[in-house]
mmCIF file with all atom_site columns, C-alpha atoms in Angstrom:
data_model
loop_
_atom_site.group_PDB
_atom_site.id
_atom_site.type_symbol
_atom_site.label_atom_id
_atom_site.label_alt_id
_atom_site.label_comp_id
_atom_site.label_asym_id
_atom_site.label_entity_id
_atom_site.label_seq_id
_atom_site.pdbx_PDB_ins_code
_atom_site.Cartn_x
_atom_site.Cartn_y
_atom_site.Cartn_z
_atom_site.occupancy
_atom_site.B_iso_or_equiv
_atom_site.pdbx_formal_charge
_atom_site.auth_seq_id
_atom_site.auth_comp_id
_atom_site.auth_asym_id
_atom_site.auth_atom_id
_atom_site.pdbx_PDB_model_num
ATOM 1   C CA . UNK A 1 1   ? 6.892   19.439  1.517   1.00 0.00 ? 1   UNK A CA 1
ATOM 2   C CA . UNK A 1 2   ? 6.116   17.036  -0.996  1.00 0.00 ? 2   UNK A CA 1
ATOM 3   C CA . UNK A 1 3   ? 4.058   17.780  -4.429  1.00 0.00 ? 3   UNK A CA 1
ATOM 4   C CA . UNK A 1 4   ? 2.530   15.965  -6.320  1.00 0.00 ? 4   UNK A CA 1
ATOM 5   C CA . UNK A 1 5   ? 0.503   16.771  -9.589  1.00 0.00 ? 5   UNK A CA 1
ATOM 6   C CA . UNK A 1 6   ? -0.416  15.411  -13.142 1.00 0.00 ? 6   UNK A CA 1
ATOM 7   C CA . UNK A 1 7   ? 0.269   12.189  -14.535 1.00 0.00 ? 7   UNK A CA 1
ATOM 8   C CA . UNK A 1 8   ? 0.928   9.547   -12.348 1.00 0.00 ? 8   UNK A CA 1
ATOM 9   C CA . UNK A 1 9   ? 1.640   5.683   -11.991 1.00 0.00 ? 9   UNK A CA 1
ATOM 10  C CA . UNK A 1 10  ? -0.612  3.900   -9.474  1.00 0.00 ? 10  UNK A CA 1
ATOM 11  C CA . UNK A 1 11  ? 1.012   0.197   -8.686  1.00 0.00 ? 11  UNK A CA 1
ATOM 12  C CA . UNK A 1 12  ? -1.856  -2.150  -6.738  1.00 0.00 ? 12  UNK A CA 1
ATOM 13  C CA . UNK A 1 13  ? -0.101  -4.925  -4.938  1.00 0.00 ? 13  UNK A CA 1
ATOM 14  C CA . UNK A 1 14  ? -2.869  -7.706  -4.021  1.00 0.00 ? 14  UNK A CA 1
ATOM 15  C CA . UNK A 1 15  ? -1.493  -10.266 -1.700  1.00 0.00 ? 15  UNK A CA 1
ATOM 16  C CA . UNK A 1 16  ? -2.672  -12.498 1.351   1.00 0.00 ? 16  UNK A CA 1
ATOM 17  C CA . UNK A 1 17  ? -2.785  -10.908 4.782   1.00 0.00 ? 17  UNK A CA 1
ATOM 18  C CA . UNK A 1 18  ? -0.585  -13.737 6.032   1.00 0.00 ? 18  UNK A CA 1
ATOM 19  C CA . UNK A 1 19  ? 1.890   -13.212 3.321   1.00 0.00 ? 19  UNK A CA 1
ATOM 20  C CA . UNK A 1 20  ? 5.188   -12.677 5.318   1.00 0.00 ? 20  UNK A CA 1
ATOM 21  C CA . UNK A 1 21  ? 8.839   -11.574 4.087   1.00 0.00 ? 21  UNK A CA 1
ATOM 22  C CA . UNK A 1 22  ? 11.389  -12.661 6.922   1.00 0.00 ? 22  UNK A CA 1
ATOM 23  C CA . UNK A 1 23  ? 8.869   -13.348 9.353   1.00 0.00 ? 23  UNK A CA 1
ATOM 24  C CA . UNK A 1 24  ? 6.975   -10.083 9.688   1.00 0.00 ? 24  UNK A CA 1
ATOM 25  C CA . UNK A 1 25  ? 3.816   -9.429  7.261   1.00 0.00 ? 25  UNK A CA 1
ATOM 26  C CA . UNK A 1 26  ? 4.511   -8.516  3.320   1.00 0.00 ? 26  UNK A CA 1
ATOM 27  C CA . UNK A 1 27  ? 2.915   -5.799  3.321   1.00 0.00 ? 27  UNK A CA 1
ATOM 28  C CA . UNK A 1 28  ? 4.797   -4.225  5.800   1.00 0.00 ? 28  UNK A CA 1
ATOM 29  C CA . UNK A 1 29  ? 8.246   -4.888  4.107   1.00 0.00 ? 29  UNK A CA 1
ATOM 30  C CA . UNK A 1 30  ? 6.473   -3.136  0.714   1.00 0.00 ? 30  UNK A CA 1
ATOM 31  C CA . UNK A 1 31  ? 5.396   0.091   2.441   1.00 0.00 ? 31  UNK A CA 1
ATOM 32  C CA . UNK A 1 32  ? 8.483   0.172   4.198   1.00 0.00 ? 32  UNK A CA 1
ATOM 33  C CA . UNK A 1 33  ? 10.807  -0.243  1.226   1.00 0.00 ? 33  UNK A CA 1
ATOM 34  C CA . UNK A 1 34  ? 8.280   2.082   -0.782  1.00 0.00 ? 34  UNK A CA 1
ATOM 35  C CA . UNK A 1 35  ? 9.072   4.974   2.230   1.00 0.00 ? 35  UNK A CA 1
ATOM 36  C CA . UNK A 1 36  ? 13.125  3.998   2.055   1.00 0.00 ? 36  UNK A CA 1
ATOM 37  C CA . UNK A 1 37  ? 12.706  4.279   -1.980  1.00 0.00 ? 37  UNK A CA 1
ATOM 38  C CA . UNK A 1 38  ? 11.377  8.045   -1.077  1.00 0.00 ? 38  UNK A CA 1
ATOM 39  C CA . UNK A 1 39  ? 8.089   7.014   -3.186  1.00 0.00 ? 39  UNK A CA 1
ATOM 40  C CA . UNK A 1 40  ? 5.131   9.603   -2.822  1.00 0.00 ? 40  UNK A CA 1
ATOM 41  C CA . UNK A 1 41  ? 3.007   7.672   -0.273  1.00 0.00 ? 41  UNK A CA 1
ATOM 42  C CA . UNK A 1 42  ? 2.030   4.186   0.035   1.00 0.00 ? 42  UNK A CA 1
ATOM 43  C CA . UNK A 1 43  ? -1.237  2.703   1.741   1.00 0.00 ? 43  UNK A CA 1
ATOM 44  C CA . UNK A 1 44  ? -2.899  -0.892  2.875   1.00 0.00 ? 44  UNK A CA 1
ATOM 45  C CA . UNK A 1 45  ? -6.040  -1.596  2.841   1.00 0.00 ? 45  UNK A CA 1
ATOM 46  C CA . UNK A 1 46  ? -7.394  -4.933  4.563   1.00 0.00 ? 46  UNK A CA 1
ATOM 47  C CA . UNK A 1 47  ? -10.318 -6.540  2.125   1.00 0.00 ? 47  UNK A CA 1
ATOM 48  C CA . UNK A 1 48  ? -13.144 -8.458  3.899   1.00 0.00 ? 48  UNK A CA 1
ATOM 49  C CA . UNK A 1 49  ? -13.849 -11.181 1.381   1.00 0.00 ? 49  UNK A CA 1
ATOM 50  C CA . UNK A 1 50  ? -11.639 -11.692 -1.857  1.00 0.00 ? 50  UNK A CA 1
ATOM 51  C CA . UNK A 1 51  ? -10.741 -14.882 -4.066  1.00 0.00 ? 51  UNK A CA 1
ATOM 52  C CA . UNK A 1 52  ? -7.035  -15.236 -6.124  1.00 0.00 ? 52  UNK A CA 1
ATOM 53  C CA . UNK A 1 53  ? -5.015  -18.415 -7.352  1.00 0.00 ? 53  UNK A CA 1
ATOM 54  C CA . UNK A 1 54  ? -6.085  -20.341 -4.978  1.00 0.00 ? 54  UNK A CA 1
ATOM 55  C CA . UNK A 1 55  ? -9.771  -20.221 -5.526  1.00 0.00 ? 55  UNK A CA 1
ATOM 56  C CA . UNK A 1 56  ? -10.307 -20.127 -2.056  1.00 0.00 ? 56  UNK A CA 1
ATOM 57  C CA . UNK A 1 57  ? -12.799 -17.678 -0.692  1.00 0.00 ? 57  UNK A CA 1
ATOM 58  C CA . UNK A 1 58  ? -11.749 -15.120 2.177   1.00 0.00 ? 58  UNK A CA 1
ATOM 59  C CA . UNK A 1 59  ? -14.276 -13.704 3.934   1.00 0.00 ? 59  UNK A CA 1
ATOM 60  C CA . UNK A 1 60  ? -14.849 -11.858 7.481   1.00 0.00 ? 60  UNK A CA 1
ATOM 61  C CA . UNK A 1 61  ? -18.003 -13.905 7.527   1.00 0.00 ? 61  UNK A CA 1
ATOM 62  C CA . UNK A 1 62  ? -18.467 -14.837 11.350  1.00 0.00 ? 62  UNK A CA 1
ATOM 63  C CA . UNK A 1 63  ? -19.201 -17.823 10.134  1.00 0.00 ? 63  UNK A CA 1
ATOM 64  C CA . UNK A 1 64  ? -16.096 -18.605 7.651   1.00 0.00 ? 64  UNK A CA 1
ATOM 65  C CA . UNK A 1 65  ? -13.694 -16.721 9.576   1.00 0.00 ? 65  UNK A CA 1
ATOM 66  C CA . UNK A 1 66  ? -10.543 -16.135 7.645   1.00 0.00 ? 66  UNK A CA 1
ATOM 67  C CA . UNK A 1 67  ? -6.989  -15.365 9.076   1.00 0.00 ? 67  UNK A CA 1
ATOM 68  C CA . UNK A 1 68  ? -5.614  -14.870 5.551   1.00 0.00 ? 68  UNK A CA 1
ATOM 69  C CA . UNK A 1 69  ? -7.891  -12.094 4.545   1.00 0.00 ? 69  UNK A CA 1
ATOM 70  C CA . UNK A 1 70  ? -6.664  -9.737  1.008   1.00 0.00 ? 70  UNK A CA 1
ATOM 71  C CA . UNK A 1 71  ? -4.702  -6.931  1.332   1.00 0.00 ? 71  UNK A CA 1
ATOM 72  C CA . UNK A 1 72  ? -4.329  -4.348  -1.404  1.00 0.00 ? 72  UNK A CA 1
ATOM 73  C CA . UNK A 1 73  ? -1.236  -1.843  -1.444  1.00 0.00 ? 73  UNK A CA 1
ATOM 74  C CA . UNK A 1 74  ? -1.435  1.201   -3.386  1.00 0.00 ? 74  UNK A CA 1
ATOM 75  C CA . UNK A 1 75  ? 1.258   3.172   -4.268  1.00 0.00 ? 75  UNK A CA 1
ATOM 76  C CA . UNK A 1 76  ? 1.194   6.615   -7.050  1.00 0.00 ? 76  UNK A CA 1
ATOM 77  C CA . UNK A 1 77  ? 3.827   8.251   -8.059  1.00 0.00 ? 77  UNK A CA 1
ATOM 78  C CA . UNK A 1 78  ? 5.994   9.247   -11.056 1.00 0.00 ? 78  UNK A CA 1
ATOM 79  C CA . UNK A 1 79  ? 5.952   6.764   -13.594 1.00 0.00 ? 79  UNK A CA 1
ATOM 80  C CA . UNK A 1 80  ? 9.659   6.550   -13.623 1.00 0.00 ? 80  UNK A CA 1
ATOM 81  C CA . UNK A 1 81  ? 9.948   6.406   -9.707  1.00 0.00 ? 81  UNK A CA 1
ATOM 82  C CA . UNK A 1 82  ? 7.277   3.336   -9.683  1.00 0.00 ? 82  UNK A CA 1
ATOM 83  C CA . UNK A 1 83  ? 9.114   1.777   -12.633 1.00 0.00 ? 83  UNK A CA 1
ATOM 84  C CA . UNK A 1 84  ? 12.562  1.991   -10.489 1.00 0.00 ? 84  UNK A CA 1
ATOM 85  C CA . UNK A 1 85  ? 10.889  0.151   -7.630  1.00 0.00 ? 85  UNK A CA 1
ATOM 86  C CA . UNK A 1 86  ? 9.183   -2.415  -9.433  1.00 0.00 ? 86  UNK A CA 1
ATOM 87  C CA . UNK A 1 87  ? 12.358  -4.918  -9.253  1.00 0.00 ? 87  UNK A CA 1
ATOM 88  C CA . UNK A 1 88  ? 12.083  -4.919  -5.388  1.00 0.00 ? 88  UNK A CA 1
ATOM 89  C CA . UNK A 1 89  ? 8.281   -5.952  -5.851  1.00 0.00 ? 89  UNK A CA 1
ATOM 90  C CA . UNK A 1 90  ? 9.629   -8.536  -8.250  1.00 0.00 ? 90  UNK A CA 1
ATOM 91  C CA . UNK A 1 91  ? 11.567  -9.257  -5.137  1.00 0.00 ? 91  UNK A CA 1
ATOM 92  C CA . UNK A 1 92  ? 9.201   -9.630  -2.658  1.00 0.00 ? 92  UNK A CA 1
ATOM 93  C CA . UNK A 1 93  ? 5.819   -10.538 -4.173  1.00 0.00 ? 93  UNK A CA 1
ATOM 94  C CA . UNK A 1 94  ? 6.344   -14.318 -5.201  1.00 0.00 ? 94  UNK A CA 1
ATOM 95  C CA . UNK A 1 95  ? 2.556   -15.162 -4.773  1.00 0.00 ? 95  UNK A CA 1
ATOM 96  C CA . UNK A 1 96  ? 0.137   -12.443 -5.724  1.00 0.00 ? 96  UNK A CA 1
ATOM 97  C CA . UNK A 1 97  ? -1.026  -9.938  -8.309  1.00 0.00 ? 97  UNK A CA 1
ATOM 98  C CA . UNK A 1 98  ? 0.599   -6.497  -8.990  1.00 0.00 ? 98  UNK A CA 1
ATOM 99  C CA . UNK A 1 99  ? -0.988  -4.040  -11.567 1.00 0.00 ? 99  UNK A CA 1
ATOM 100 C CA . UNK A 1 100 ? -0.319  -1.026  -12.970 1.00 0.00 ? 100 UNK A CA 1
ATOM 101 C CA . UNK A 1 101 ? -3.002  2.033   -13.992 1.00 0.00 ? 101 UNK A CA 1
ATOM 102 C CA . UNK A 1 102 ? -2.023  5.481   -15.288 1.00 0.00 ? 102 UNK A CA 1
ATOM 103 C CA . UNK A 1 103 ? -3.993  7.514   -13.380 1.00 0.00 ? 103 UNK A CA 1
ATOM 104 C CA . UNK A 1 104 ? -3.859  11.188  -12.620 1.00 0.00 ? 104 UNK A CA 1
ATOM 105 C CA . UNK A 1 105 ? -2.953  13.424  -9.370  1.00 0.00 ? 105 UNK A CA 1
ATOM 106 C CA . UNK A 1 106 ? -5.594  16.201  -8.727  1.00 0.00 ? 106 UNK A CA 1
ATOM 107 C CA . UNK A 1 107 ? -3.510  17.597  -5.701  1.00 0.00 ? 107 UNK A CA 1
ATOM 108 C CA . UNK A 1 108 ? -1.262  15.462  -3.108  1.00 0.00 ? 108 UNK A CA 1
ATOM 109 C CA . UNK A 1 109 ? 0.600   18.099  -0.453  1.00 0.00 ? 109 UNK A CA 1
ATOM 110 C CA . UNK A 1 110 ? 2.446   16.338  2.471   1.00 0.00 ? 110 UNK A CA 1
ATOM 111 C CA . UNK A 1 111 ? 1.776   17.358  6.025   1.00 0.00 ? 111 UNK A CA 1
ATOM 112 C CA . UNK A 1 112 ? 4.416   19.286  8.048   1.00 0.00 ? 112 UNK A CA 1
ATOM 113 C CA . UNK A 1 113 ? 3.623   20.306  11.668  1.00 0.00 ? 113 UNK A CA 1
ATOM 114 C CA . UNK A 1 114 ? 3.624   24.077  11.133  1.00 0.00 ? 114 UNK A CA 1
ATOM 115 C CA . UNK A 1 115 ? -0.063  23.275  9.131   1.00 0.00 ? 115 UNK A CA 1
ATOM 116 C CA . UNK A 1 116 ? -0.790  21.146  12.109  1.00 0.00 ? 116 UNK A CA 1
ATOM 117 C CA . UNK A 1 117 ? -2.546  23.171  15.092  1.00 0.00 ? 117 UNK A CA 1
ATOM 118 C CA . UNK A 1 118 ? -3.616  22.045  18.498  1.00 0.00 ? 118 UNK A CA 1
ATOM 119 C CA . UNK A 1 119 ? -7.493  21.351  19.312  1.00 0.00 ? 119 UNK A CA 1
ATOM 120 C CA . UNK A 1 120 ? -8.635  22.192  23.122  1.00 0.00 ? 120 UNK A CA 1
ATOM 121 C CA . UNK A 1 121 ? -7.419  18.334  24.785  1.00 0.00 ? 121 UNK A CA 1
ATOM 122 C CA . UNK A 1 122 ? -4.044  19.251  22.862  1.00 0.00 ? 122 UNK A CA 1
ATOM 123 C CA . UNK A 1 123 ? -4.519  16.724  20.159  1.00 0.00 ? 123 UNK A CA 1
ATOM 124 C CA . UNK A 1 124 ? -2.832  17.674  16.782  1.00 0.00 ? 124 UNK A CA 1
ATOM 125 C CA . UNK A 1 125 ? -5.410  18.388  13.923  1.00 0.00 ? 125 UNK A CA 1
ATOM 126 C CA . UNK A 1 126 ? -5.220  19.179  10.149  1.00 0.00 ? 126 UNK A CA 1
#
């Protein structure tokens, strides 16, 4: 089980939902290198209306439909594991924004099945 407590390094990846590294989406290559890396946890979170570079505005808007809506990735961790995988963003994020924050871990426990029990349809629950 994985722990996680105390001071922490969040990295916030902002790219373009269409954003692709060898033809699959960007963010998908991040969250997968972050897992390979053995990072804490990484997440993706689809915005519905955003600006960057470009000055273009990307909006769910039904009547501005975009296809290249913003996605943020967050990653926390140790500050020395996020520093380590900062050359592969480097890598990978050629158009974009990637910050840093110190921020602070108030509890992060990973899941194993044995804290996992089975509701009455047999569907796994925390």
């Amino acid at each position: 089980m994985t722990r996680l407590t105390g001071s922490a390094l969040r990295v916030t990846v902002f790219i373009g939902e269409n954003d692709t590294w060898h033809h699959k989406p960007l963010y998908t290559e991040i969250v997968h290198r972050a897992h390979t890396a053995g990072l804490a946890g990484a997440s993706v979170f689809r915005g519905i209306e955003g600006f960057g570079a470009s000055s273009l505005i990307h909006t769910t808007r039904l009547l501005s439909l975009s296809e290249d809506l913003p996605v943020a990735i967050v990653i926390v961790d140790t500050e020395e594991r996020v520093r380590d995988f900062l050359p592969q963003l480097d890598e990978l994020v050629t158009g974009g924004l990637v910050i840093l924050d110190d921020c602070e871990v108030i509890r992060y426990a990973g899941r194993t099945d044995a804290s996992r029990t089975s509701d009455a349809k047999g569907k796994k629950s925390l």
